[in-house]
Coordinates of C-alpha atoms in Angstrom, one line a residue:
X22 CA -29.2 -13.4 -14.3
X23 CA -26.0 -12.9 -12.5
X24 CA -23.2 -10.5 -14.2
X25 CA -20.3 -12.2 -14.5
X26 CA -16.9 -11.0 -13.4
X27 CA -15.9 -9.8 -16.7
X28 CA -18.7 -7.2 -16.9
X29 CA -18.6 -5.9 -13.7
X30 CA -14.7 -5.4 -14.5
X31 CA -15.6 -3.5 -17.2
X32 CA -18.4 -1.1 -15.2
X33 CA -15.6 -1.1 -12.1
X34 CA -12.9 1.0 -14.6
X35 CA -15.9 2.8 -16.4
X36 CA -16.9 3.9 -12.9
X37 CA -13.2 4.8 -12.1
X38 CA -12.9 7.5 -15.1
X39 CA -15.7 9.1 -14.2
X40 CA -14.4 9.9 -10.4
X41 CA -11.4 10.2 -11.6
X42 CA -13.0 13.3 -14.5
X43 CA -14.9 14.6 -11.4
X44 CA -12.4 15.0 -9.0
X45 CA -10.5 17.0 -11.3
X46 CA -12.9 19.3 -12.2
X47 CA -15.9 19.4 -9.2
X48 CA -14.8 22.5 -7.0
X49 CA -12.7 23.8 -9.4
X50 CA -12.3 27.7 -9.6
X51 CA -12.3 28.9 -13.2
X52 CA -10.2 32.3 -12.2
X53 CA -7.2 30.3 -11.6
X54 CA -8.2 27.5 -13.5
X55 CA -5.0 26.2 -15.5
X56 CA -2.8 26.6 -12.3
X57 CA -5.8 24.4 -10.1
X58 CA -5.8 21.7 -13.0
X59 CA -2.5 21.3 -13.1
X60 CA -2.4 21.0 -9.1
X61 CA -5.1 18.5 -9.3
X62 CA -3.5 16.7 -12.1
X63 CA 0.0 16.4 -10.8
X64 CA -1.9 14.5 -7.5
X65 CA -4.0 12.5 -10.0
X66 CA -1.2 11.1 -11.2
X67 CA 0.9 10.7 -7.7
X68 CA -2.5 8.7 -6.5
X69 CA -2.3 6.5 -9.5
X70 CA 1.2 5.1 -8.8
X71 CA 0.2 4.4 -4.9
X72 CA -3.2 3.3 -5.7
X73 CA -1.4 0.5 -7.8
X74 CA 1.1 0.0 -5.3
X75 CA -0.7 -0.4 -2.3
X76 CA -3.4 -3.1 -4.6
X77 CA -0.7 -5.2 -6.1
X78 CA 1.1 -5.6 -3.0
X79 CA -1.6 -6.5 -1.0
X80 CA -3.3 -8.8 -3.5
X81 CA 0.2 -10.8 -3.4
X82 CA 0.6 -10.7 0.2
X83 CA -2.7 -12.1 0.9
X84 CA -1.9 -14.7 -1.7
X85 CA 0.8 -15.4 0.2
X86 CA -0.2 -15.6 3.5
X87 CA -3.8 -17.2 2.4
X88 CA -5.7 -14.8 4.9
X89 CA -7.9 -11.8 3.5
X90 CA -7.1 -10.2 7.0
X91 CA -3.2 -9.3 6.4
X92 CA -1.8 -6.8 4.5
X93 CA 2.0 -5.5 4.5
X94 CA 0.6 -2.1 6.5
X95 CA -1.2 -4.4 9.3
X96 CA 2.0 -5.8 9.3
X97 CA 4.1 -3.1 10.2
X98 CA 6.0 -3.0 6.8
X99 CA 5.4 1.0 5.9
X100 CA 6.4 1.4 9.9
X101 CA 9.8 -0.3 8.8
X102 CA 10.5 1.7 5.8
X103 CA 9.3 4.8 8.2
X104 CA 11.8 3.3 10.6
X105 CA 15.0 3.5 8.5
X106 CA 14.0 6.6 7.1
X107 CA 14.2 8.5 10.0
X108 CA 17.8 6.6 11.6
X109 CA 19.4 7.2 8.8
X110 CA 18.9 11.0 9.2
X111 CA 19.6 10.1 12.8
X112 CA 22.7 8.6 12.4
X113 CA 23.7 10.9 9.3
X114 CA 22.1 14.4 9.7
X115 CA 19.4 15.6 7.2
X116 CA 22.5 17.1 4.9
X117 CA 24.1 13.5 4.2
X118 CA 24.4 12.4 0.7
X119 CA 22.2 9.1 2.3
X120 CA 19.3 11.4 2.9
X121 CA 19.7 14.5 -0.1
X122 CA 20.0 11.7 -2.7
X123 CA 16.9 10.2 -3.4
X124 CA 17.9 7.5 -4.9
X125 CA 20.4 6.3 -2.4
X126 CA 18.0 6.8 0.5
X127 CA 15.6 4.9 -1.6
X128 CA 17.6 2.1 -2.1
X129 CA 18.9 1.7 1.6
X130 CA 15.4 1.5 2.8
X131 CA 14.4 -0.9 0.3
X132 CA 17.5 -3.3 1.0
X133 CA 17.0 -2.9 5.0
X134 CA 13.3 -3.7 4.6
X135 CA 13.6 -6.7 2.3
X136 CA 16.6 -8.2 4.7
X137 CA 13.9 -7.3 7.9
X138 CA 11.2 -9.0 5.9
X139 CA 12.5 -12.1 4.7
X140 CA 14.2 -13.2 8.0
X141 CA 10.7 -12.0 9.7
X142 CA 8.0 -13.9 7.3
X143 CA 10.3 -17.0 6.8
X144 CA 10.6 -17.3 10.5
X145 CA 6.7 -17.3 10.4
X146 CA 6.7 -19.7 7.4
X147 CA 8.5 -22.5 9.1
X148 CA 6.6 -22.5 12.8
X149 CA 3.7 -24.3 10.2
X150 CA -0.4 -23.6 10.5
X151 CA -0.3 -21.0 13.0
X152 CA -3.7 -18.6 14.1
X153 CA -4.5 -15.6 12.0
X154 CA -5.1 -14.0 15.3
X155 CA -1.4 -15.3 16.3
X156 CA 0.1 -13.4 12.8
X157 CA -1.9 -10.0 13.2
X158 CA -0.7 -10.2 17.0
X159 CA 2.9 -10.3 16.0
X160 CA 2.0 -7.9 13.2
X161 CA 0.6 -4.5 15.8
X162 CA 3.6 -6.1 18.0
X163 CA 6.3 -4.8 15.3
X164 CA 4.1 -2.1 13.7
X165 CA 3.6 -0.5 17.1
X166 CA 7.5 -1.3 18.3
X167 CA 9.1 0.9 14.9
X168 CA 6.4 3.7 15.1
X169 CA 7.4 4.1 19.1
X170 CA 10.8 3.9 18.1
X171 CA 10.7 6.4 15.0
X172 CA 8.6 9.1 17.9
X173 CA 11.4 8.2 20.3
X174 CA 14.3 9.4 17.5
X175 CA 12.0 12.4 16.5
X176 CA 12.1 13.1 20.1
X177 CA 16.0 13.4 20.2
X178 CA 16.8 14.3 16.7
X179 CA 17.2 18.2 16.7
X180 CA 14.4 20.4 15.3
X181 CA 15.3 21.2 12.1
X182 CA 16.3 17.5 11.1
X183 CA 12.5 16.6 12.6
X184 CA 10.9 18.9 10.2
X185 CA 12.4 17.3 7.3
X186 CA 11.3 14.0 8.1
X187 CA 7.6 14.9 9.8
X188 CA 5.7 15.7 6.6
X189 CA 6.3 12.1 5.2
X190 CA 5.2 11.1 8.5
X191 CA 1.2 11.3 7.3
X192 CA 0.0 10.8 3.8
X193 CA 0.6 13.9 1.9
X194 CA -0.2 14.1 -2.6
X195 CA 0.5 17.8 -2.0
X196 CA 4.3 17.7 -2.4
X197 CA 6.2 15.3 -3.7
X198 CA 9.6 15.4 -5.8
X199 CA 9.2 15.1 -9.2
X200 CA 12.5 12.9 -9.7
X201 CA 11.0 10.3 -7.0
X202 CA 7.5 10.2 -9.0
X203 CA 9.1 9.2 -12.4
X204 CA 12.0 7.0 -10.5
X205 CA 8.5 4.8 -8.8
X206 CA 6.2 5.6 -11.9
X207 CA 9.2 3.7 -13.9
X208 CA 9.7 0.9 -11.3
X209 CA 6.2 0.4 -10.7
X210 CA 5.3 -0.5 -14.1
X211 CA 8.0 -3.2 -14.0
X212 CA 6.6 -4.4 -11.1
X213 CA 3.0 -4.5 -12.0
X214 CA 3.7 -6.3 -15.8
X215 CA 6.0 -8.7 -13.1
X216 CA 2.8 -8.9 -10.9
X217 CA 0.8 -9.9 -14.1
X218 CA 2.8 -12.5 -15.1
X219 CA 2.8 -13.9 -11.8
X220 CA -0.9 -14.4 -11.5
X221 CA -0.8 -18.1 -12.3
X222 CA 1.2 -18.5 -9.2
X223 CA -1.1 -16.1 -7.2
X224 CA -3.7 -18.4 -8.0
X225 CA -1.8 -21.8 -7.0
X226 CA 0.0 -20.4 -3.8
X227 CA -4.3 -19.5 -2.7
X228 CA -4.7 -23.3 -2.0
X229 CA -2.3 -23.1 0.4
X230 CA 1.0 -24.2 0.7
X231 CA 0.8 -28.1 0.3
X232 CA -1.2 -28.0 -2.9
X233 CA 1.4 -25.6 -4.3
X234 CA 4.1 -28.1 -3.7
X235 CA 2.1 -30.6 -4.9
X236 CA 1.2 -28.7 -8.4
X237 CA 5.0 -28.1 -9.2
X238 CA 5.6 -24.9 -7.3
X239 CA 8.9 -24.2 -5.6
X240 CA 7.3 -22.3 -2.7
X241 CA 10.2 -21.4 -0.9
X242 CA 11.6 -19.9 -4.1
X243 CA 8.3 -17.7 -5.3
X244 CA 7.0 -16.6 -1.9
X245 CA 10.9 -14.9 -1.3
X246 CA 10.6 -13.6 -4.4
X247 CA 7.3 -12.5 -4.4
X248 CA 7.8 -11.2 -1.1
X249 CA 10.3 -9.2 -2.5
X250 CA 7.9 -7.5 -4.9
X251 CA 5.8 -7.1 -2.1
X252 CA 8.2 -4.9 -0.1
X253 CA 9.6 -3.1 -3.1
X254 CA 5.7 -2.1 -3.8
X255 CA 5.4 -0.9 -0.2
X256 CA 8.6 0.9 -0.6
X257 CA 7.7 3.4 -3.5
X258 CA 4.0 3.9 -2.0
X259 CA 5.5 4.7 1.2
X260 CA 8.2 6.7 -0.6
X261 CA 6.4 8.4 -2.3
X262 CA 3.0 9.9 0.2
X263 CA 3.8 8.4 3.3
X264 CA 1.8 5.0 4.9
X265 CA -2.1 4.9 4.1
X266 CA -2.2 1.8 6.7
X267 CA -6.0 0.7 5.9
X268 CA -6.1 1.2 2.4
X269 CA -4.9 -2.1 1.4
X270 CA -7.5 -4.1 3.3
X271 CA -10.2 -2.7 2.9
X272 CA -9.9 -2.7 -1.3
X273 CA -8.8 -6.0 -1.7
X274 CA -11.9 -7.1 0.4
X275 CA -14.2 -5.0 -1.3
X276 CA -13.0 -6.6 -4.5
X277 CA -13.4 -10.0 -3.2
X278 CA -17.1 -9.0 -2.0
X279 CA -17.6 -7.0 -5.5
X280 CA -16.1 -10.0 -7.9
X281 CA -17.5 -13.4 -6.3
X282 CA -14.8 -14.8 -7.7
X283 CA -10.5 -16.0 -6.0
X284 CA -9.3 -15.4 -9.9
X285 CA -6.7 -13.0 -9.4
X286 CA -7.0 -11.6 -13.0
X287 CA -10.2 -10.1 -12.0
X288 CA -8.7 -9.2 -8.2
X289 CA -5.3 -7.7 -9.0
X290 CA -7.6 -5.0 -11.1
X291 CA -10.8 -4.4 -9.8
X292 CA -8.1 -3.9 -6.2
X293 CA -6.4 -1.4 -8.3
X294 CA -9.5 0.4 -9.3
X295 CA -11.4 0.9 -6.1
X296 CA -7.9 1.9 -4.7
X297 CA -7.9 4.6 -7.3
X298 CA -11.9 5.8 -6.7
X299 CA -10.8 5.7 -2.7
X300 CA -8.1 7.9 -3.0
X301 CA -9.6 10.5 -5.6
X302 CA -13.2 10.4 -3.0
X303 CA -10.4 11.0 0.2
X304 CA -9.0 13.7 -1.6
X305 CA -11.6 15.3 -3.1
X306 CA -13.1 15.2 0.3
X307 CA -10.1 16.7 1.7
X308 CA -9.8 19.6 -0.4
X309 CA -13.7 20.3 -0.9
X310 CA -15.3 19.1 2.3
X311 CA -12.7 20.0 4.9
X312 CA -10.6 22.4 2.8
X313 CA -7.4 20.7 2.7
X314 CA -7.0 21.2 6.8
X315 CA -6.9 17.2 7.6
X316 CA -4.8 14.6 5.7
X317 CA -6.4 11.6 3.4
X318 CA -4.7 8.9 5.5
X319 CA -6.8 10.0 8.5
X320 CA -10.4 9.3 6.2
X321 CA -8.9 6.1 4.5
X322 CA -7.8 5.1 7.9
X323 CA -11.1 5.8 9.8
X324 CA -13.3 4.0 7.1
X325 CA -10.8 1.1 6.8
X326 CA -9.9 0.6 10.4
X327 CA -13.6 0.7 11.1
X328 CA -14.1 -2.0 8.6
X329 CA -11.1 -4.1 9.9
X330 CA -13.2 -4.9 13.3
X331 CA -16.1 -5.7 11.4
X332 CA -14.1 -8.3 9.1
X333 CA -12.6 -9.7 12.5
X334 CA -16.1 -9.5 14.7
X335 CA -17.7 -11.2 11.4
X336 CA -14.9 -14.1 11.7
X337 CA -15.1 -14.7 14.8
X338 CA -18.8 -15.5 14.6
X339 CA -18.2 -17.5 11.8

């Protein structure tokens, strides 16, 4: 008898607690035990908020775009927000108000992205049924063009102005400022009730773009706006740990592969969950395997860009 989606829902967040429990306790050293908790706890939480980030935002992209092979990283969104992160303390110096308030700089790279975006994607929209392969081309186009460009500023930009910008550079949950953690914590349960009301029109948009006229969607109307939730997402994972470029693809395919099912009230959470195991298995890895010398995005990165090729190599031969 086959489970249904429902139940394997349910084992999928059971599952989740318990790596969740272990990571914060497996390793631990009991000497220093409240201040390790704590430590452990504090990154719990910061993998929690980008966990959901990175899974809602790719779950609407793809239902978006129709393709299981796009995300916003493979696009070269996080590169963006990387992008305007650094020129501003370029053009500004690392003591301007735009780069010591957080939630100024914030909300300049969040405007600049969304402008980017929209003019980007719609431009895509209109050219009509154009390859996958044609999409991801243009995608490692843009993504490689702003992370050149952002090496090329590092470059010039002097040394003291390049260390304040190079740890956000890789994904970090060792340091983060608390004030940015409840400012996205906030914004990202806005986002995700948003996300959750929008479901029906995740599932309508998945038949493509004709049928969603045809079934009373204003498509021009709910992709912007949606693509706007999708770059505000980015925004506060990026924001808040740096770009984890793989994650995103490889949960929302393993949540396809897990649930059978294109209901997107089973894949918006099951996404969210295996985000969450991922990140706590990177991390734990990190700190317990390699002893906190490499960087989760480099593990997350190496599985799911390993995975990408096989996703491509399988359709291709399909």
């Amino acid at each position: 008898m086959q489970m249904s989606a429902k139940s394997k829902l349910w084992i999928l967040c059971g599952l989740t607690l318990l790596v969740a429990v272990l990571y914060l306790i497996i390793g631990i050293d009991f000497a220093i035990f409240e201040y390790q908790f704590m430590s452990r706890f504090r990154k719990l939480i910061l993998m929690l908020l980008v966990g959901g980030a990175i899974a809602a935002s790719v779950v609407i992209f793809q239902a978006i775009t129709t393709n299981r092979l796009l995300t916003p990283s493979i696009m070269g969104l996080d590169a963006v927000y990387m992008f305007v992160k650094v020129l501003i303390v370029f053009v500004f110096g690392v003591q301007s108000m735009f780069v010591t308030n957080l939630y100024i700089s914030f909300a300049i790279s969040v405007i600049v992205m969304i402008a980017f975006s929209l003019l980007l994607f719609q431009g895509i929209f209109k050219i009509g049924n154009v390859s996958v392969y044609f999409i991801l081309l243009i995608g490692i186009i843009l993504g490689t063009f702003f992370k050149s460009t952002t090496g090329f500023l590092e470059l010039i930009i002097n040394p003291e102005d390049f260390l304040a910008i190079q740890s956000a550079m890789f994904a970090n949950f060792d340091a983060s400022n608390s004030k940015l953690v409840v400012l996205c914590g906030v914004t990202l349960i806005v986002l995700i009730v948003i996300t959750v009301y929008a479901i029906p029109y995740l599932d309508v948009l998945l038949l493509g773009r004709d049928q969603a006229i045809n079934l009373g969607i204003s498509y021009q109307t709910v992709t912007r706006l949606l693509l706007i939730l999708v770059l505000v997402l980015v925004s506060i994972s990026t924001a808040l740990v740096g770009p984890i470029t793989f994650l995103g693809l490889l949960t929302v395919n393993l949540a396809h592969e897990l649930m059978k099912t294109y209901q997107h009230k089973y894949i918006l959470p099951a996404t969210i969950c295996i985000s969450w195991m991922s990140l706590f298995l990177a991390q734990a890895i990190v700190e317990n395997l390699f002893e906190a010398t490499t960087q989760v995005s480099i593990i997350i990165d190496l599985v799911g860009g390993s995975y990408f090729i096989y996703l491509l190599i399988k359709r291709r031969h399909a």
